[in-house]
Short mmCIF file of C-alpha atoms and ligand atoms in Angstrom, two decimals:
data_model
loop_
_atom_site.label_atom_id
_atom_site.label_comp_id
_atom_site.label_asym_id
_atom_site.label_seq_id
_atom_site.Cartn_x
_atom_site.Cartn_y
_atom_site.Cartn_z
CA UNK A 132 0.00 0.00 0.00
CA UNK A 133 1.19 3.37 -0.58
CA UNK A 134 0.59 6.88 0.24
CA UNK A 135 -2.31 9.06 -1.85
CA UNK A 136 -0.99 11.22 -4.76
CA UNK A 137 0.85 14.93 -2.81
CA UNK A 138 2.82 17.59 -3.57
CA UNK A 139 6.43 19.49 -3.17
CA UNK A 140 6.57 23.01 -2.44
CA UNK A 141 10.37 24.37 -2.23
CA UNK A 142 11.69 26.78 -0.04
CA UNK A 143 14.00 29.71 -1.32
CA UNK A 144 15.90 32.16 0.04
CA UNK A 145 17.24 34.88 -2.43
CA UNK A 146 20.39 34.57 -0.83
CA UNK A 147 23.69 33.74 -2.55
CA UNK A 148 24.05 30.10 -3.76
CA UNK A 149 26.17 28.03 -2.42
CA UNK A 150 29.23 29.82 -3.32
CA UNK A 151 32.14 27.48 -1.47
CA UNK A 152 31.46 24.02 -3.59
CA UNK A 153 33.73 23.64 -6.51
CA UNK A 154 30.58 22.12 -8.02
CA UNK A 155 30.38 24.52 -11.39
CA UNK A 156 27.74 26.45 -12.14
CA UNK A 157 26.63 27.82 -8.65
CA UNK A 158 27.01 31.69 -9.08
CA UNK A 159 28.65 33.23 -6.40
CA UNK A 160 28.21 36.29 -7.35
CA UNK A 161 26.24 36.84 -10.56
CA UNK A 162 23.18 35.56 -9.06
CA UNK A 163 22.30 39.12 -8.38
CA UNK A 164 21.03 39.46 -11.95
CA UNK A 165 18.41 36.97 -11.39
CA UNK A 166 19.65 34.20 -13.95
CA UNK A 167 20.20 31.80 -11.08
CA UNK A 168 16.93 31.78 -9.38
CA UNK A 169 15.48 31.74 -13.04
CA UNK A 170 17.01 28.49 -14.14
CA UNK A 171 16.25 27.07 -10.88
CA UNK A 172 12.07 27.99 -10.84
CA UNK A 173 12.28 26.94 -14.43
CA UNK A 174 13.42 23.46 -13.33
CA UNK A 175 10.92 22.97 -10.44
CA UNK A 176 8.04 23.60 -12.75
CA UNK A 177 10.24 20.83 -14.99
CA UNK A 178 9.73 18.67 -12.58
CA UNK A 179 6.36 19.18 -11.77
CA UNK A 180 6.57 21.36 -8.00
CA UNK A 181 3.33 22.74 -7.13
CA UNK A 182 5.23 26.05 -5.96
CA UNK A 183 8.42 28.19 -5.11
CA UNK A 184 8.22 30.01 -1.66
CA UNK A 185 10.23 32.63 -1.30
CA UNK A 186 10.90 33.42 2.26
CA UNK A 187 11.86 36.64 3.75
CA UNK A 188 14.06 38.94 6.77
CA UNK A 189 14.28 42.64 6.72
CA UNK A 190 17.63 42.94 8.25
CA UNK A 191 21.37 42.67 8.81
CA UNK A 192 21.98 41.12 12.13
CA UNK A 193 24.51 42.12 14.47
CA UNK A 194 22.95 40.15 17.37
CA UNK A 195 25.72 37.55 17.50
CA UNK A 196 28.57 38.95 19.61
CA UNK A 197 27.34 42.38 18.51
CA UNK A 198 28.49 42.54 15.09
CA UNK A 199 26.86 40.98 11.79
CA UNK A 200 30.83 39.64 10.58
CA UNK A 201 29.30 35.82 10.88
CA UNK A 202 26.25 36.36 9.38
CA UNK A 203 27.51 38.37 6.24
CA UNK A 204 30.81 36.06 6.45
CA UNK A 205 28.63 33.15 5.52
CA UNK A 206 26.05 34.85 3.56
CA UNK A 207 23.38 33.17 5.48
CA UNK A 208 20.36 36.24 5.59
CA UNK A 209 22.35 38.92 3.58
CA UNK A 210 22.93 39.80 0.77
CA UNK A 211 19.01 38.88 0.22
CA UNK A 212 17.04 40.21 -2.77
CA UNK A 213 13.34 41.50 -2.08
CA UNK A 214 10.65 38.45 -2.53
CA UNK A 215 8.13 40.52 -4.56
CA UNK A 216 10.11 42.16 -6.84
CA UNK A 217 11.70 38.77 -7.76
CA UNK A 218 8.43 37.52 -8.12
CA UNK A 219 7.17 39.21 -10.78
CA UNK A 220 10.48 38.23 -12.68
CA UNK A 221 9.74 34.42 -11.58
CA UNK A 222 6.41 34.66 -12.93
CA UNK A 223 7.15 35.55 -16.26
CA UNK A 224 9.50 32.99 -16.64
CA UNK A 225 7.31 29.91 -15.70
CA UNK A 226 3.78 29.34 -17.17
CA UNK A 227 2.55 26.91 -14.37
CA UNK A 228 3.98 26.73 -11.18
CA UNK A 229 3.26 28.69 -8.11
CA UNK A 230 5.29 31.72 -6.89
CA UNK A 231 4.78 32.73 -3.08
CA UNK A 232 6.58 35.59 -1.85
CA UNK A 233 7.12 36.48 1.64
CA UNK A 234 5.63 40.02 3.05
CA UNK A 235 5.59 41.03 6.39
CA UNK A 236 1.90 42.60 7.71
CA UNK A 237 4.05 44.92 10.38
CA UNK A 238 5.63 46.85 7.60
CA UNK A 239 3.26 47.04 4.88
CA UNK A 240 0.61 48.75 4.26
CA UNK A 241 -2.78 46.76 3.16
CA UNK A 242 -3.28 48.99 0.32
CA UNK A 243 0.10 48.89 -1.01
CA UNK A 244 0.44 44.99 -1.05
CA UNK A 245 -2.64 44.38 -2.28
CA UNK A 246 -1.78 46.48 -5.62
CA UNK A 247 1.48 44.43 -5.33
CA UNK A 248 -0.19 41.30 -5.15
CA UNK A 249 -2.84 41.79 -7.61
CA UNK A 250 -0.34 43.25 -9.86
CA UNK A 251 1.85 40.15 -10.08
CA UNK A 252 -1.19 37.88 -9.67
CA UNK A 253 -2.65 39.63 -13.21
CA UNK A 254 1.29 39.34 -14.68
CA UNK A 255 1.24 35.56 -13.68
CA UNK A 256 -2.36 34.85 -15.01
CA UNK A 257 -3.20 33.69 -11.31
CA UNK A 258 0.06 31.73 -9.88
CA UNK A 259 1.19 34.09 -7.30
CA UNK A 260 0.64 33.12 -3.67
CA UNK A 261 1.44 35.43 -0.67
CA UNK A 262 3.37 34.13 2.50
CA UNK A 263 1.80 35.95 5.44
CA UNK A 264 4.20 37.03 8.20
CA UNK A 265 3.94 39.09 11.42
CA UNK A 266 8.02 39.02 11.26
CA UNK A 267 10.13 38.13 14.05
CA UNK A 268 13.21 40.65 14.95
CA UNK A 269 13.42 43.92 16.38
CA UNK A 270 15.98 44.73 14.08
CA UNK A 271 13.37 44.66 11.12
CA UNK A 272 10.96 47.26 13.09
CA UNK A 273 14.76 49.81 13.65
CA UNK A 274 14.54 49.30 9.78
CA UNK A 275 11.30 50.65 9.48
CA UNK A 276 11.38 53.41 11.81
CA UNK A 277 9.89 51.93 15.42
CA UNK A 278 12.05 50.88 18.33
CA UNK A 279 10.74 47.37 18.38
CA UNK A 280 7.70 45.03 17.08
CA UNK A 281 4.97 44.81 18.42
CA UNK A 282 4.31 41.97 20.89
CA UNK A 283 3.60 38.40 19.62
CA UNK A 284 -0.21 38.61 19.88
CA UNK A 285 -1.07 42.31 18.87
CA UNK A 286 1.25 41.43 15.98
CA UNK A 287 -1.56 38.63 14.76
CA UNK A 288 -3.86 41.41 15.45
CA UNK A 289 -2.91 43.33 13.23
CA UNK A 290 -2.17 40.88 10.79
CA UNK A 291 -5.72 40.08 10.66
CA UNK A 292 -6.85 43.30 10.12
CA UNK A 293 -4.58 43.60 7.45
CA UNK A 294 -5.65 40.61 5.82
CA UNK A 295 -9.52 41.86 5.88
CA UNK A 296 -8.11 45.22 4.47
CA UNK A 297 -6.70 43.25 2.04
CA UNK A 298 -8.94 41.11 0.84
CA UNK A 299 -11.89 44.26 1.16
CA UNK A 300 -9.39 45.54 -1.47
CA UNK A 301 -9.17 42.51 -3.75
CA UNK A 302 -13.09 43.04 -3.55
CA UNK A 303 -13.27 46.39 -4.72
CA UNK A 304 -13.39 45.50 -8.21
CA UNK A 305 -16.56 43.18 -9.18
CA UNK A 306 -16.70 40.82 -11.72
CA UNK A 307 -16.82 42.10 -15.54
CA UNK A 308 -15.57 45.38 -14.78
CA UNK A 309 -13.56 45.74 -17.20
CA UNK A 310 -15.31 46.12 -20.72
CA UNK A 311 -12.94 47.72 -23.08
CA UNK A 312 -15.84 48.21 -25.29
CA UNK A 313 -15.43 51.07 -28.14
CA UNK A 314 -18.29 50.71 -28.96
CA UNK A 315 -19.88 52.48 -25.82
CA UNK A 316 -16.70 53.91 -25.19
CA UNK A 317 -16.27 52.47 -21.80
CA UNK A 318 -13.21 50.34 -20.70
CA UNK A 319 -14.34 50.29 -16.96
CA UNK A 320 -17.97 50.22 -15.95
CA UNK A 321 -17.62 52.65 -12.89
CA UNK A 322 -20.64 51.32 -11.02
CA UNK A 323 -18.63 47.86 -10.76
CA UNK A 324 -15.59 49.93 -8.70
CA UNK A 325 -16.55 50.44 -4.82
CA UNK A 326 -15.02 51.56 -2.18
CA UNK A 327 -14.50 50.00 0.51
CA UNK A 328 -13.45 52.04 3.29
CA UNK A 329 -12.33 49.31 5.54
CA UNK A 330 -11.67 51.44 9.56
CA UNK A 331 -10.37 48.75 12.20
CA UNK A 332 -8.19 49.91 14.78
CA UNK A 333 -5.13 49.52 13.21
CA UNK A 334 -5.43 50.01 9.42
CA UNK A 335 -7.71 52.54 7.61
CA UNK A 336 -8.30 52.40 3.88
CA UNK A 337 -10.86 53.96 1.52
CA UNK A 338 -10.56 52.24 -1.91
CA UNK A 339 -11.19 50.69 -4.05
CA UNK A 340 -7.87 49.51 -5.06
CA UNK A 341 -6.68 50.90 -8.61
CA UNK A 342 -6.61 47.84 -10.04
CA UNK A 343 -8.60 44.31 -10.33
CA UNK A 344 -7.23 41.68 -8.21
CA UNK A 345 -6.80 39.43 -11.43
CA UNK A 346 -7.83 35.41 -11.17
CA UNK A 347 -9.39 33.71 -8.09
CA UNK A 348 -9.73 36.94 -6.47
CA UNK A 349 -6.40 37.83 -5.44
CA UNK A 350 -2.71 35.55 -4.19
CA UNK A 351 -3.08 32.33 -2.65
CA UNK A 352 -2.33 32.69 0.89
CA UNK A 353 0.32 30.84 2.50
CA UNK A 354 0.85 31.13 6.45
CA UNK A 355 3.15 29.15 8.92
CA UNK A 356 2.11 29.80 12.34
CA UNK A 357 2.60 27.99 15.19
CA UNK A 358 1.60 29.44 18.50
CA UNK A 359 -1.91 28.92 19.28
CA UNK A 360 -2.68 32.33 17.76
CA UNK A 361 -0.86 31.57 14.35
CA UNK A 362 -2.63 28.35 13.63
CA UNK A 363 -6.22 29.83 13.89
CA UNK A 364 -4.88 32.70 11.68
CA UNK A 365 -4.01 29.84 9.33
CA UNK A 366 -6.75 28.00 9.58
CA UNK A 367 -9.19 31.12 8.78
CA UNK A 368 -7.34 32.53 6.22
CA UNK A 369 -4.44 30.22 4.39
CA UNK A 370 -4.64 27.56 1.55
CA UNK A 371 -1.11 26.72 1.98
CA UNK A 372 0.36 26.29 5.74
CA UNK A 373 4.01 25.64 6.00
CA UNK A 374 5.30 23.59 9.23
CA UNK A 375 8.41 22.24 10.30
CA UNK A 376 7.19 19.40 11.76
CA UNK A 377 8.39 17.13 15.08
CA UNK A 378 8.91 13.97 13.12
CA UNK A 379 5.72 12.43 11.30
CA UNK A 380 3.50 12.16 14.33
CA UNK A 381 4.52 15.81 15.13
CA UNK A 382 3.13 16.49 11.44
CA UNK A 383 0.11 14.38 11.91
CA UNK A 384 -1.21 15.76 14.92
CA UNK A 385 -0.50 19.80 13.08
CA UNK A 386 -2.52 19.01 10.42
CA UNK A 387 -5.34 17.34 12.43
CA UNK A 388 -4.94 20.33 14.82
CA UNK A 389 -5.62 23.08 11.66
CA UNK A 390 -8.00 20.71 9.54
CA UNK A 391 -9.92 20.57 13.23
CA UNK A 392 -9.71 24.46 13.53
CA UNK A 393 -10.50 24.98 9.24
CA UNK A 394 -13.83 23.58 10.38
CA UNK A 395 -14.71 25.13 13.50
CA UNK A 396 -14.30 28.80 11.28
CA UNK A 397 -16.47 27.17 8.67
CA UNK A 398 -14.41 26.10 5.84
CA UNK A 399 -13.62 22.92 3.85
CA UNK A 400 -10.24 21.24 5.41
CA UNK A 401 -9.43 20.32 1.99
CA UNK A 402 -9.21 23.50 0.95
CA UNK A 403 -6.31 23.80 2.66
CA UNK A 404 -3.05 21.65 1.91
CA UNK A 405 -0.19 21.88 4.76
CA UNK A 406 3.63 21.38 3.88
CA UNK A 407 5.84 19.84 6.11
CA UNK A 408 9.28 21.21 5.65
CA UNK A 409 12.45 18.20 4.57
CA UNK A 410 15.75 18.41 3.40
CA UNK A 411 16.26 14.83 1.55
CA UNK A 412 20.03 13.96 1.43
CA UNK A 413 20.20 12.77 -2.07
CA UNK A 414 23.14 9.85 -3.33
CA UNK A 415 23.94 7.62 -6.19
CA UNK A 416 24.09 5.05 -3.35
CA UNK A 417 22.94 4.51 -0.11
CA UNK A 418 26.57 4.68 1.29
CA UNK A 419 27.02 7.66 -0.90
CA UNK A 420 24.06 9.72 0.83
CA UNK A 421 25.33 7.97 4.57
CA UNK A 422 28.33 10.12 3.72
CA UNK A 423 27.24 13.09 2.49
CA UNK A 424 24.88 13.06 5.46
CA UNK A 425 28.00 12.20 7.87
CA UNK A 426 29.98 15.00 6.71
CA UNK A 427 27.29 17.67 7.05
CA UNK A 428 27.58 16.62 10.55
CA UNK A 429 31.18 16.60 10.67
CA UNK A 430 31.42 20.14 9.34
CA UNK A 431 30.84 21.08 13.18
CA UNK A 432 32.02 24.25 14.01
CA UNK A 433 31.14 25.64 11.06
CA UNK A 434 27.73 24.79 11.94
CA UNK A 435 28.23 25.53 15.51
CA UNK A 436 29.18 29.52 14.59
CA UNK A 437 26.13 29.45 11.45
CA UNK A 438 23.56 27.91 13.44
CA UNK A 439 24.33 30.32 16.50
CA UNK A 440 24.25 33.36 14.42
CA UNK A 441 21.10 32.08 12.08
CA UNK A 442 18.99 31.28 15.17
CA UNK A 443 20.55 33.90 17.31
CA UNK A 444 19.16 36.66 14.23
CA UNK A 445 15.53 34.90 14.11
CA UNK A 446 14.99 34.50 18.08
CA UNK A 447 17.03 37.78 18.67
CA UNK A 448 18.99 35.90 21.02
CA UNK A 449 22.71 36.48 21.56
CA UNK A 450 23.75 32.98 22.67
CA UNK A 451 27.63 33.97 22.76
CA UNK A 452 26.57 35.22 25.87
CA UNK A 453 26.02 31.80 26.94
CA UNK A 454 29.06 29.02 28.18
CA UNK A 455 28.43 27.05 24.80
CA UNK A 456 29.22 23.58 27.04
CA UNK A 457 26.01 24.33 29.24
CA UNK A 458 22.60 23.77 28.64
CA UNK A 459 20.77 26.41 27.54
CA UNK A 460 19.05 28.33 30.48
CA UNK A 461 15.80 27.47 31.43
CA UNK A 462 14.22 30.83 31.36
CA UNK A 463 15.40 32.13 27.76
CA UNK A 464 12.54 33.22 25.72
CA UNK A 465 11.43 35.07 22.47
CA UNK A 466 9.48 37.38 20.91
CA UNK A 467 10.32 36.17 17.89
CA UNK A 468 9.71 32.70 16.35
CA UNK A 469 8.63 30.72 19.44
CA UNK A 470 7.19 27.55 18.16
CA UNK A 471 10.43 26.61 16.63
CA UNK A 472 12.49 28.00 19.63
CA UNK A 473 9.95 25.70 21.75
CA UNK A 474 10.54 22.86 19.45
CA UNK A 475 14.43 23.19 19.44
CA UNK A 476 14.72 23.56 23.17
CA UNK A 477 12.75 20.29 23.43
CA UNK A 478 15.03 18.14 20.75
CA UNK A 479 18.35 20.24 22.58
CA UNK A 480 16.83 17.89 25.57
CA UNK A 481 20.33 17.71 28.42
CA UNK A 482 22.52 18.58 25.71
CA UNK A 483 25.23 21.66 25.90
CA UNK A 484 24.89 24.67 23.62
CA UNK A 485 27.53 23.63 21.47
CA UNK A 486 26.60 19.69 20.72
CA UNK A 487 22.85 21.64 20.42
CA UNK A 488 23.95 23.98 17.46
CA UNK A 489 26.68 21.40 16.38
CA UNK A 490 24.04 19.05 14.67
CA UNK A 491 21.02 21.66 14.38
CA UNK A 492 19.38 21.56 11.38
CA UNK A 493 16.01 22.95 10.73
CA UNK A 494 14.02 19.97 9.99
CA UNK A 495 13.30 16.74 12.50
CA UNK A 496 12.73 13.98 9.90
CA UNK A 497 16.17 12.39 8.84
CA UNK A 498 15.87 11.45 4.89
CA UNK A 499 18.60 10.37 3.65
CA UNK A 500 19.51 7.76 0.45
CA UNK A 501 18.97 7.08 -3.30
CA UNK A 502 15.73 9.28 -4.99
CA UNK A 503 14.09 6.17 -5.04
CA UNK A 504 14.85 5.18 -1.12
CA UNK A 505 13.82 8.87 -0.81
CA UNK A 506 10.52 8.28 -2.10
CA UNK A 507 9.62 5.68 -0.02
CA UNK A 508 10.96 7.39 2.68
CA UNK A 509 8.39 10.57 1.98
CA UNK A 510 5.64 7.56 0.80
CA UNK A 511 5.93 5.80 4.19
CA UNK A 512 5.78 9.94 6.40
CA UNK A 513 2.70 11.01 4.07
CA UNK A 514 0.71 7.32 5.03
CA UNK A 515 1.19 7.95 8.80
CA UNK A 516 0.77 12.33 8.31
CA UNK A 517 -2.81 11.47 5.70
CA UNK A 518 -2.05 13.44 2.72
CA UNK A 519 -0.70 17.33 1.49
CA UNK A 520 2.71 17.57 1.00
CA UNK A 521 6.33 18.29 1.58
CA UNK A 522 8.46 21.56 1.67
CA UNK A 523 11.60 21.07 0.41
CA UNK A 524 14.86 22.79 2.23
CA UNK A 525 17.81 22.91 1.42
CA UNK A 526 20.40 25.29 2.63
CA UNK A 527 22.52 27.12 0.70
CA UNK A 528 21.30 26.20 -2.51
CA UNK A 529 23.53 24.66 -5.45
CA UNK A 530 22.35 23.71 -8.82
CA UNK A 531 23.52 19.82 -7.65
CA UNK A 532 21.44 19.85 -4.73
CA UNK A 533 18.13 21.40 -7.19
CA UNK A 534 18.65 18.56 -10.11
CA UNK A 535 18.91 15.97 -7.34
CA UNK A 536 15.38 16.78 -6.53
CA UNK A 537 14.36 17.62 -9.97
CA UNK A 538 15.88 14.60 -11.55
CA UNK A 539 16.02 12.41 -8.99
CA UNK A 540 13.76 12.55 -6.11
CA UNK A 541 10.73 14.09 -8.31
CA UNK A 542 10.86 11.45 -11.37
CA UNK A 543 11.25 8.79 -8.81
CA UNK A 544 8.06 9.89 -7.16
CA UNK A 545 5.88 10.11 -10.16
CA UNK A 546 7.27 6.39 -10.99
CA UNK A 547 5.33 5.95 -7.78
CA UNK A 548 2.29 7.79 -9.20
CA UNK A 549 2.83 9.78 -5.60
CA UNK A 550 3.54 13.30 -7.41
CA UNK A 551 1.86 15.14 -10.66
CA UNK A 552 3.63 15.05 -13.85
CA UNK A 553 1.96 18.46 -15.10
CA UNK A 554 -0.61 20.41 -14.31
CA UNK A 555 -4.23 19.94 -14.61
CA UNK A 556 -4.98 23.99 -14.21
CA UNK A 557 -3.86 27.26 -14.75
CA UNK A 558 -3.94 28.97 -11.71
CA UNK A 559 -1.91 28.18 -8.34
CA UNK A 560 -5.09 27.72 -6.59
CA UNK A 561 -6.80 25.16 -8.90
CA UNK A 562 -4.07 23.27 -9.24
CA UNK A 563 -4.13 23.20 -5.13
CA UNK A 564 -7.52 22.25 -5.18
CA UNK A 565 -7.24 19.68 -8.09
CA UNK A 566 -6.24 16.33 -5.97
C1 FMN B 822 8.65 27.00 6.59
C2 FMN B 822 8.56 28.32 7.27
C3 FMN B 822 8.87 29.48 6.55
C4 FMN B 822 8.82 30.74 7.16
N1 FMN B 822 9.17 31.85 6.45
C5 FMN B 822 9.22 33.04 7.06
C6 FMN B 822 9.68 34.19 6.37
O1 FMN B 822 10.03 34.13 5.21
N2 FMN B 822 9.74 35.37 7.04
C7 FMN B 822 9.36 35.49 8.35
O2 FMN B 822 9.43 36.57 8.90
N3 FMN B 822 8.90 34.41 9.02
C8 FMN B 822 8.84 33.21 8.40
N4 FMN B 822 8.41 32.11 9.10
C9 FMN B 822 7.93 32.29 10.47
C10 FMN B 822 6.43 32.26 10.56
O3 FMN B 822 5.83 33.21 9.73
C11 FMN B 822 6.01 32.50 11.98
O4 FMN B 822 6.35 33.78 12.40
C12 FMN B 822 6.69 31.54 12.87
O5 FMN B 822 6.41 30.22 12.43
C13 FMN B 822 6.24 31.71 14.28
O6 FMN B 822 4.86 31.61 14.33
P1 FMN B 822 4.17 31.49 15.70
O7 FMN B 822 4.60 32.68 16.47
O8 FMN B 822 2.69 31.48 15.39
O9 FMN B 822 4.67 30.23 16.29
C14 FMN B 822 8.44 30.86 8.51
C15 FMN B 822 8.11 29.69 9.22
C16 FMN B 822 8.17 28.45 8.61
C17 FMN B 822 7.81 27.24 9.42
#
């Protein structure tokens, strides 16, 4: 027996490849022009990904030991190219898969995403998708003029008041608007253009927007909370939910947990498809992927000084300030991402700092081997999880690592009939909804 058909999302930063590999090809420095994350989207829609997610930080971090030298040493969150400008650029180099871009509710302003959106979603005939976040460092909010975000809950708050701003916006314009019709000389019947003048406590807007919100009403929406809070904001509003699950039960129980809440707000679970997040270690061989796998570990203090830097910038913690051979202290906490501080702090178990950030990596599931011991590996998760999909991560990118998955893992999935060879629909939300 084997698992229903699902899907791969894949996770992007628009960060420099990986740049240290002698691998050819990678880009270490002309990927600013764009050609690198265009041959990569190109081959994910190859292969037959439902969508590219293109995540997002508004920063340089100098939280680690007070100066940003690790984090712009190893190029882990800067240099990083703005998600929605790229995304237009994606778009019109694909015809069919998905492009979600990252943009945070504390710094924009409902009307001015909601052009954005419904700007790209018209330029990619109805692919984009939009990755809600509430954003996570104090840092950002310096950016952006305030001393520091707003606290955890108020920040969902807002974000919901955003999103009904938003989507008041994407209303504005009714069906068949648009004429274009010499003949009466009309290109936009006026009486189909309303206001909206949308007044919560947070965000004011009158409307309408100055443009139609293109096909299916506007982006998909993509979320990834959770806290309590962010998983009813999910359920409510998102199509696509992101999580980085605690092994496949962890995963299981998420998805019961928002499919449960989807209802409870009055909407059709399967309307919604959650991602858990994976980075496969792919191999020619079993032993070859054993070692590949063996020497990411091995590659320990480099890890050690990436991983305390890249979860120091995210939880705004500076854990230099810790003895790295202690456990971490009991009372730390953040204001920042706090599911997957909880959810680190719980794998870290007795272990010191150092062995903690050692052998961190983002995801809990282990999958490692040949595509096709990879498939059965994400066959066997998805029968215990019940269905959706995976998010594939992986961390700096290299053009290896993508035609692994895209001519490896992906063909040796739809082998399996477990993945889609094309795509049934035009739009990033149809094809969602298709299976
Ligand atoms: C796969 C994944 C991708 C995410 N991408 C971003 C991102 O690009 N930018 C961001 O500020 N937060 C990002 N987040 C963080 C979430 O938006 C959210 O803030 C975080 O999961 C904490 O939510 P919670 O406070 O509800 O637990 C991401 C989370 C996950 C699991």
């Amino acid at each position: 027996m084997s698992a229903d058909p699902f899907r791969l999302g894949w996770f992007a930063n628009l960060t420099a490849p990986e740049w240290k590999s002698p691998y050819p090809g990678n880009d270490p420095k002309t990927w600013f022009d764009g050609s690198f994350h265009i041959d990569m989207v190109r081959n994910l829609e190859r292969a037959g990904f439902d969508f590219i997610m293109l995540e997002d930080s508004l920063m340089v971090s100098d939280i680690y030991q007070g100066t940003s030298e690790i984090e712009l040493k190893h190029a882990r969150y800067a240099p990083k190219m703005d998600p929605v400008a790229t995304a237009a650029m994606l778009a019109k180099a694909t015809q069919h898969i998905g492009i979600i871009a990252t943009a945070s509710t504390t710094f924009y302003h409902p009307y001015q995403l909601a052009r954005q959106f419904a700007t790209i979603n018209n330029l990619s005939g109805g692919r984009v998708g939009w990755n809600v976040v509430t954003s996570s460092e104090d840092l950002a909010a310096k950016n952006y003029g305030m001393d520091k975000l707003p606290e955890h809950d108020l920040r969902y708050d807002m974000a919901e008041e955003f999103m009904l701003a938003a989507k008041a916006l994407w209303g504005s314009w009714e069906e068949g608007a648009i004429l274009a019709d010499a003949e009466s000389g009309y290109y936009t019947d006026f009486t189909k253009v309303n206001p909206v003048n949308y007044e919560g406590t947070y965000y004011k807007t009158r409307g309408p927007l100055n443009l139609p919100a293109g096909p299916n009403g506007g982006p998909v929406i993509c979320q990834a909370g959770g806290s309590p809070r962010g998983r009813d904001f999910a359920a409510q509003y998102a199509d696509v939910i992101l999580t980085i699950p605690n092994e496949a039960a962890g995963a299981k129980a998420y998805r019961a947990d928002i499919r449960r809440r989807a209802e409870s707000f009055g909407r059709n679970p399967d309307d919604i498809k959650v991602f858990s997040v994976v980075y496969p270690i792919v191999g020619e061989t079993m032993a070859d992927a054993q070692a590949k796998n063996e020497a990411w570990y091995a590659r320990k203090q480099q890890n050690f000084e990436v991983q305390m830097a890249h979860f120091g910038a995210l939880t705004e913690i500076d854990f230099s300030q810790f003895d790295p051979d202690q456990p971490i202290p009991d009372d730390l906490s953040t204001n920042g991402h706090q599911s997957q501080f909880e959810i680190w702090r719980k794998q870290l178990g007795g272990k010191t700092i150092r062995e903690g950030f050692s052998g961190m990596r983002v995801q809990t599931t282990e999958m490692v081997g040949t595509p096709d011991a990879i498939a059965s590996q994400m066959d066997e998760f998805m029968q215990e999880v019940g269905g959706d999909g995976f998010l594939i991560y992986g961390q700096p990118i290299s053009r290896q690592y993508i035609s692994e998955m895209t001519d490896g893992v992906a063909p040796a999935l739809q082998r399996r009939g477990l993945m889609r060879n094309d795509y049934s629909h035009k739009t990033l939300l149809e094809n969602l909804h298709s299976f």
